[in-house]
RNA sequence: UGGCCUGUGGUGCAACUGGCAGCACGUCUGACUCUGGAUCAGAAGGUUCCAGGUUCGAGUCCUGGCAGGCCAGCCA
C-alpha cells in the first residue's frame, strides 16, 4: 500500500502544478539549498500518557508522509520525561496504533529517556559555561519571580552562584541528596524577556519517582523544553514538526542548542568538541473536529466515568476507537491529506472524515443484507418449505469480489422503515397494494397488513410474481424501490450498535458558564439493537470484518462478538437521500 | 499598558512568490441505476477581516486598525 504523496491523483504530465503545503515548501527549499544535504528526517514524539487520537493520526501522517515522499527517515520516539504521568500500557497502545496507521520507523523505536545521560552531560556543560545555575526558590517563589505577561520578572537570588557551587549542588541533586521540589537547575537567560519561556526556564526538577524504563536510576528529570530539542538533535532530526502552542518555545529550543554549540567546532577541535545537530522546529495547527473532544484530559474523563466503553469505544476519536468502529487506516490517511496542514486554527467538519470512510469502504467492503428492525413478511403464494438459493453480487465496485448464494423462502424479514401503511409523498417503498423488488429475488406486492391489538403492524401478507425471479420483470415493468430482506428460516440473529456523534454540539468546548461540558454528550450516540436479522453468509464472521449492509451503511464486527453471538458496529451510514427528503418535508 | 502567531465561498485548503481568486467537502439541479448507494453532468455560493498607501496592476508588498489563537507548570 503506497502512502498518498502530494502528487497522488495528479500524476499526468502537464497537469496542474503540485500544490505543496507550507511544510513541504520548507523541506523542498532545504533540499534545494542543501541545508541538510539530501537528508529528511522526521519523527513522531508522543508522551505515553494516553491513547492516540485522530489529531495524532494527522501528525503521524504528516511526519511519516514527509519522510516517505522525500526518501527520508522517520522515528517513533516516546517523549517520556515525566515519570509520574506515563505508563507502559500507553506505550504499547501507541506502538500498535501508529503501526496500524501504516507508519514505518524500521528499527528506530526510541525513547527520550534513553538520552538522560547525554542530557545530563550537556547540562553540566551549560553550568560550566555559566549558562545554567541551581536555584533554591520554591515553586511558588519561582512563579512570583517570573513576573507577568505585561511586566518583567526578577532575578533569582541564587542566579549568580559560582560555577563550582553550581556543579557541586547539581551533582548532589542528581545523587538524590535533596527532597523533591527543593531545588531546580535553571538556564540563565533573561528575566525581562517578553517571552516568558526565556525567563530562566527550569531545566531539571527533583523527582524521586520510578520511571517506566529507567527505574530508579534518576531522581532528577529534564523538563520538556530542555529535553525535546536535544532528543531531536541526538537523532539527527532535520524538521521537528509540532503544534502551534510550541511556537513560543522555539526561541528556547534554539537557545539551548546554540548554548551547547557555543565554543564547539565543526571538526570537533577545541575544548567542547563537535557541534551538535540543530533541527528546525516547524509548527502547524492541531486538528479540531466538530462534535467531539480531543484533549487527553477529557477523553480520560469519559473513560474513567464510563460514559463510553473504554479508550477504544467506537464513538471515541481515538485511533483504537476508530479501528473498532470499522474505519480503515487508508480512510484516515486520506482524511489527513484532504484537510491539509496550515497555521490557521480551524475546525474541520466531521462529515469530511465520514466522507473519506465511505469512499474507502465503498471500494472494498462486500455487500450483504441485514435487517435491523425486522418486519415479518409472508409470501402467501410461495410454496411452504421451499428454499431457493439466489445469486447475489458481493461488490459491484470490485469485479473480483465474486458472488454468493442467498436463501429465499416463504417467510422473510424486511426493514420496518421500508413499509408505510400511509405512504407520504416521495416514499417509494412498500405500502398496501404497492409492488416493490426484493433485491436479487422477486417482485412482491403487499396484500394485507396484520396488526396487533394495539394497532402496531406485526406482519405483511404479500404475493410474489414467479416470473420476476432474479429481480427482473420479463414484461419490462418497473418498480420504484428495491428492498433488502432476509429469509426468516435461515436468518442469523445479531446485535447491532448504531453510532452517532458523541456530542450534540458542534463545539463541545463551548459550554455555557457554570455548566459541565459532559451535559453536551449525545444521549443517542449509541443505540443498541438486538434481534436484528442478517443473512446466513455472515455466520461466524471474525471481529474486524467490514461489510456494507445494503441500503444502510457500513458495519464492522465488534470485538465483543463471539461465535453464535454476532455483534456489529455501524461504522457510518450510507448517504441517505430519503432521510434528507423526509427531514426537509418535516421542516 | 506585553510578546509571538493567524485571518481567502457554509467548511477545510490552494493561488507557480505582484498578473483573470481555484480544488475538495457540503448544498441544490438533472441523468443513470436491481442499493433513494455508487457513478456521470451541471448550478449556486467571494467586499480574499477593515481602512489607507505603493504600483499599470495587490489575496500577495507597506502603514494603521479589528478579530481569533497561544504564553505567567518544578506538565508536554
PDB file of C-alpha atoms in Angstrom, chain A residues 423-562:
ATOM      1  CA  UNK A 423     -47.029   6.439   2.496  1.00  0.00           C
ATOM      2  CA  UNK A 424     -46.134  10.102   2.291  1.00  0.00           C
ATOM      3  CA  UNK A 425     -45.273  11.790  -0.979  1.00  0.00           C
ATOM      4  CA  UNK A 426     -41.957  10.651  -2.449  1.00  0.00           C
ATOM      5  CA  UNK A 427     -41.959   7.484  -0.353  1.00  0.00           C
ATOM      6  CA  UNK A 428     -41.187   4.833  -2.949  1.00  0.00           C
ATOM      7  CA  UNK A 429     -41.080   1.762  -0.782  1.00  0.00           C
ATOM      8  CA  UNK A 430     -43.663  -0.821   0.194  1.00  0.00           C
ATOM      9  CA  UNK A 431     -47.249   0.139   1.045  1.00  0.00           C
ATOM     10  CA  UNK A 432     -50.619  -1.598   0.817  1.00  0.00           C
ATOM     11  CA  UNK A 433     -51.240  -2.643  -2.776  1.00  0.00           C
ATOM     12  CA  UNK A 434     -47.810  -1.487  -3.905  1.00  0.00           C
ATOM     13  CA  UNK A 435     -45.243  -3.593  -5.724  1.00  0.00           C
ATOM     14  CA  UNK A 436     -41.503  -3.455  -4.991  1.00  0.00           C
ATOM     15  CA  UNK A 437     -38.495  -5.607  -5.724  1.00  0.00           C
ATOM     16  CA  UNK A 438     -36.724  -7.753  -3.178  1.00  0.00           C
ATOM     17  CA  UNK A 439     -33.093  -7.460  -4.091  1.00  0.00           C
ATOM     18  CA  UNK A 440     -31.835 -10.357  -6.245  1.00  0.00           C
ATOM     19  CA  UNK A 441     -35.182 -12.106  -5.663  1.00  0.00           C
ATOM     20  CA  UNK A 442     -38.714 -11.289  -6.816  1.00  0.00           C
ATOM     21  CA  UNK A 443     -41.220  -8.507  -7.156  1.00  0.00           C
ATOM     22  CA  UNK A 444     -43.713  -8.671  -4.333  1.00  0.00           C
ATOM     23  CA  UNK A 445     -46.980  -6.865  -3.768  1.00  0.00           C
ATOM     24  CA  UNK A 446     -48.387  -6.054  -0.350  1.00  0.00           C
ATOM     25  CA  UNK A 447     -51.871  -7.543   0.012  1.00  0.00           C
ATOM     26  CA  UNK A 448     -52.753  -7.392   3.696  1.00  0.00           C
ATOM     27  CA  UNK A 449     -51.482  -5.594   6.774  1.00  0.00           C
ATOM     28  CA  UNK A 450     -51.677  -7.578  10.001  1.00  0.00           C
ATOM     29  CA  UNK A 451     -51.803  -5.665  13.277  1.00  0.00           C
ATOM     30  CA  UNK A 452     -51.816  -6.461  16.951  1.00  0.00           C
ATOM     31  CA  UNK A 453     -54.394  -5.267  19.457  1.00  0.00           C
ATOM     32  CA  UNK A 454     -52.515  -2.024  19.939  1.00  0.00           C
ATOM     33  CA  UNK A 455     -52.646  -1.290  16.237  1.00  0.00           C
ATOM     34  CA  UNK A 456     -48.976  -1.958  15.526  1.00  0.00           C
ATOM     35  CA  UNK A 457     -48.127  -3.550  12.225  1.00  0.00           C
ATOM     36  CA  UNK A 458     -46.813  -7.021  13.016  1.00  0.00           C
ATOM     37  CA  UNK A 459     -46.819  -8.754   9.678  1.00  0.00           C
ATOM     38  CA  UNK A 460     -47.360  -8.199   5.994  1.00  0.00           C
ATOM     39  CA  UNK A 461     -49.086 -10.711   3.748  1.00  0.00           C
ATOM     40  CA  UNK A 462     -47.738 -10.361   0.236  1.00  0.00           C
ATOM     41  CA  UNK A 463     -47.754 -12.156  -3.085  1.00  0.00           C
ATOM     42  CA  UNK A 464     -44.847 -12.601  -5.440  1.00  0.00           C
ATOM     43  CA  UNK A 465     -44.575 -12.823  -9.197  1.00  0.00           C
ATOM     44  CA  UNK A 466     -42.670 -16.016 -10.057  1.00  0.00           C
ATOM     45  CA  UNK A 467     -41.774 -14.548 -13.457  1.00  0.00           C
ATOM     46  CA  UNK A 468     -39.566 -11.925 -11.803  1.00  0.00           C
ATOM     47  CA  UNK A 469     -37.104 -14.412 -10.328  1.00  0.00           C
ATOM     48  CA  UNK A 470     -33.687 -12.798 -10.005  1.00  0.00           C
ATOM     49  CA  UNK A 471     -35.244  -9.358  -9.920  1.00  0.00           C
ATOM     50  CA  UNK A 472     -36.249  -8.559 -13.479  1.00  0.00           C
ATOM     51  CA  UNK A 473     -39.719  -8.451 -14.939  1.00  0.00           C
ATOM     52  CA  UNK A 474     -39.882 -10.076 -18.379  1.00  0.00           C
ATOM     53  CA  UNK A 475     -42.697  -7.746 -19.350  1.00  0.00           C
ATOM     54  CA  UNK A 476     -40.432  -4.797 -18.639  1.00  0.00           C
ATOM     55  CA  UNK A 477     -42.486  -3.291 -15.866  1.00  0.00           C
ATOM     56  CA  UNK A 478     -40.623  -1.204 -13.348  1.00  0.00           C
ATOM     57  CA  UNK A 479     -40.784  -0.754  -9.610  1.00  0.00           C
ATOM     58  CA  UNK A 480     -39.653   2.326  -7.768  1.00  0.00           C
ATOM     59  CA  UNK A 481     -37.896   0.581  -4.932  1.00  0.00           C
ATOM     60  CA  UNK A 482     -35.655  -2.367  -4.177  1.00  0.00           C
ATOM     61  CA  UNK A 483     -35.656  -3.635  -0.620  1.00  0.00           C
ATOM     62  CA  UNK A 484     -33.157  -5.710   1.278  1.00  0.00           C
ATOM     63  CA  UNK A 485     -34.504  -8.771   3.074  1.00  0.00           C
ATOM     64  CA  UNK A 486     -33.515 -11.896   4.926  1.00  0.00           C
ATOM     65  CA  UNK A 487     -35.067 -15.364   4.941  1.00  0.00           C
ATOM     66  CA  UNK A 488     -36.768 -15.859   8.312  1.00  0.00           C
ATOM     67  CA  UNK A 489     -35.851 -19.516   8.497  1.00  0.00           C
ATOM     68  CA  UNK A 490     -32.218 -19.013   7.629  1.00  0.00           C
ATOM     69  CA  UNK A 491     -31.550 -15.630   9.248  1.00  0.00           C
ATOM     70  CA  UNK A 492     -28.802 -15.275  11.820  1.00  0.00           C
ATOM     71  CA  UNK A 493     -29.520 -13.202  14.902  1.00  0.00           C
ATOM     72  CA  UNK A 494     -27.256 -10.311  15.626  1.00  0.00           C
ATOM     73  CA  UNK A 495     -26.825  -7.345  17.876  1.00  0.00           C
ATOM     74  CA  UNK A 496     -26.165  -4.105  16.066  1.00  0.00           C
ATOM     75  CA  UNK A 497     -24.829  -0.972  17.698  1.00  0.00           C
ATOM     76  CA  UNK A 498     -25.681   2.215  15.900  1.00  0.00           C
ATOM     77  CA  UNK A 499     -23.322   5.095  16.481  1.00  0.00           C
ATOM     78  CA  UNK A 500     -23.804   8.780  16.111  1.00  0.00           C
ATOM     79  CA  UNK A 501     -21.802  11.825  17.113  1.00  0.00           C
ATOM     80  CA  UNK A 502     -20.533  11.712  20.686  1.00  0.00           C
ATOM     81  CA  UNK A 503     -21.718  15.262  21.299  1.00  0.00           C
ATOM     82  CA  UNK A 504     -24.806  17.029  20.117  1.00  0.00           C
ATOM     83  CA  UNK A 505     -22.985  20.348  19.991  1.00  0.00           C
ATOM     84  CA  UNK A 506     -20.654  21.131  17.138  1.00  0.00           C
ATOM     85  CA  UNK A 507     -18.194  22.560  19.607  1.00  0.00           C
ATOM     86  CA  UNK A 508     -18.482  20.786  22.971  1.00  0.00           C
ATOM     87  CA  UNK A 509     -15.813  23.036  24.449  1.00  0.00           C
ATOM     88  CA  UNK A 510     -18.140  25.969  24.024  1.00  0.00           C
ATOM     89  CA  UNK A 511     -20.116  25.259  27.153  1.00  0.00           C
ATOM     90  CA  UNK A 512     -22.221  27.856  28.978  1.00  0.00           C
ATOM     91  CA  UNK A 513     -20.749  29.342  32.141  1.00  0.00           C
ATOM     92  CA  UNK A 514     -21.199  27.053  35.105  1.00  0.00           C
ATOM     93  CA  UNK A 515     -22.322  24.050  33.065  1.00  0.00           C
ATOM     94  CA  UNK A 516     -20.447  20.809  32.560  1.00  0.00           C
ATOM     95  CA  UNK A 517     -19.199  20.008  29.078  1.00  0.00           C
ATOM     96  CA  UNK A 518     -20.450  16.476  29.544  1.00  0.00           C
ATOM     97  CA  UNK A 519     -24.011  17.734  29.542  1.00  0.00           C
ATOM     98  CA  UNK A 520     -23.491  18.119  25.839  1.00  0.00           C
ATOM     99  CA  UNK A 521     -22.931  14.382  25.372  1.00  0.00           C
ATOM    100  CA  UNK A 522     -25.336  12.971  22.823  1.00  0.00           C
ATOM    101  CA  UNK A 523     -27.699  10.601  24.665  1.00  0.00           C
ATOM    102  CA  UNK A 524     -28.263   8.820  21.373  1.00  0.00           C
ATOM    103  CA  UNK A 525     -24.627   8.438  20.468  1.00  0.00           C
ATOM    104  CA  UNK A 526     -25.068   4.703  20.874  1.00  0.00           C
ATOM    105  CA  UNK A 527     -28.243   2.750  20.135  1.00  0.00           C
ATOM    106  CA  UNK A 528     -28.082  -0.979  20.752  1.00  0.00           C
ATOM    107  CA  UNK A 529     -30.394  -3.056  18.615  1.00  0.00           C
ATOM    108  CA  UNK A 530     -30.952  -6.715  19.443  1.00  0.00           C
ATOM    109  CA  UNK A 531     -32.880  -9.259  17.463  1.00  0.00           C
ATOM    110  CA  UNK A 532     -31.503  -7.997  14.182  1.00  0.00           C
ATOM    111  CA  UNK A 533     -31.563 -10.493  11.334  1.00  0.00           C
ATOM    112  CA  UNK A 534     -28.633 -10.913   8.989  1.00  0.00           C
ATOM    113  CA  UNK A 535     -28.073 -13.209   6.043  1.00  0.00           C
ATOM    114  CA  UNK A 536     -26.525 -16.609   6.811  1.00  0.00           C
ATOM    115  CA  UNK A 537     -23.242 -15.890   5.000  1.00  0.00           C
ATOM    116  CA  UNK A 538     -22.369 -13.668   7.948  1.00  0.00           C
ATOM    117  CA  UNK A 539     -22.455 -16.511  10.422  1.00  0.00           C
ATOM    118  CA  UNK A 540     -19.084 -16.789  12.122  1.00  0.00           C
ATOM    119  CA  UNK A 541     -17.637 -13.520  10.796  1.00  0.00           C
ATOM    120  CA  UNK A 542     -14.445 -12.593  12.589  1.00  0.00           C
ATOM    121  CA  UNK A 543     -14.156  -9.405  14.648  1.00  0.00           C
ATOM    122  CA  UNK A 544     -12.895  -6.561  12.492  1.00  0.00           C
ATOM    123  CA  UNK A 545     -14.634  -7.808   9.330  1.00  0.00           C
ATOM    124  CA  UNK A 546     -16.230  -4.976   7.434  1.00  0.00           C
ATOM    125  CA  UNK A 547     -19.368  -5.098   5.315  1.00  0.00           C
ATOM    126  CA  UNK A 548     -21.823  -2.866   3.656  1.00  0.00           C
ATOM    127  CA  UNK A 549     -25.341  -3.696   4.748  1.00  0.00           C
ATOM    128  CA  UNK A 550     -27.086  -2.757   1.552  1.00  0.00           C
ATOM    129  CA  UNK A 551     -29.010   0.497   1.629  1.00  0.00           C
ATOM    130  CA  UNK A 552     -27.973   1.154   5.225  1.00  0.00           C
ATOM    131  CA  UNK A 553     -24.318   1.668   5.804  1.00  0.00           C
ATOM    132  CA  UNK A 554     -21.019   0.101   6.634  1.00  0.00           C
ATOM    133  CA  UNK A 555     -20.766  -2.259   9.563  1.00  0.00           C
ATOM    134  CA  UNK A 556     -17.873  -3.878  11.328  1.00  0.00           C
ATOM    135  CA  UNK A 557     -17.879  -6.974  13.516  1.00  0.00           C
ATOM    136  CA  UNK A 558     -17.160  -5.776  17.043  1.00  0.00           C
ATOM    137  CA  UNK A 559     -14.560  -7.211  19.372  1.00  0.00           C
ATOM    138  CA  UNK A 560     -17.390  -8.225  21.707  1.00  0.00           C
ATOM    139  CA  UNK A 561     -18.627 -10.560  19.001  1.00  0.00           C
ATOM    140  CA  UNK A 562     -18.441 -14.310  19.679  1.00  0.00           C
TER     141      UNK A 562
END
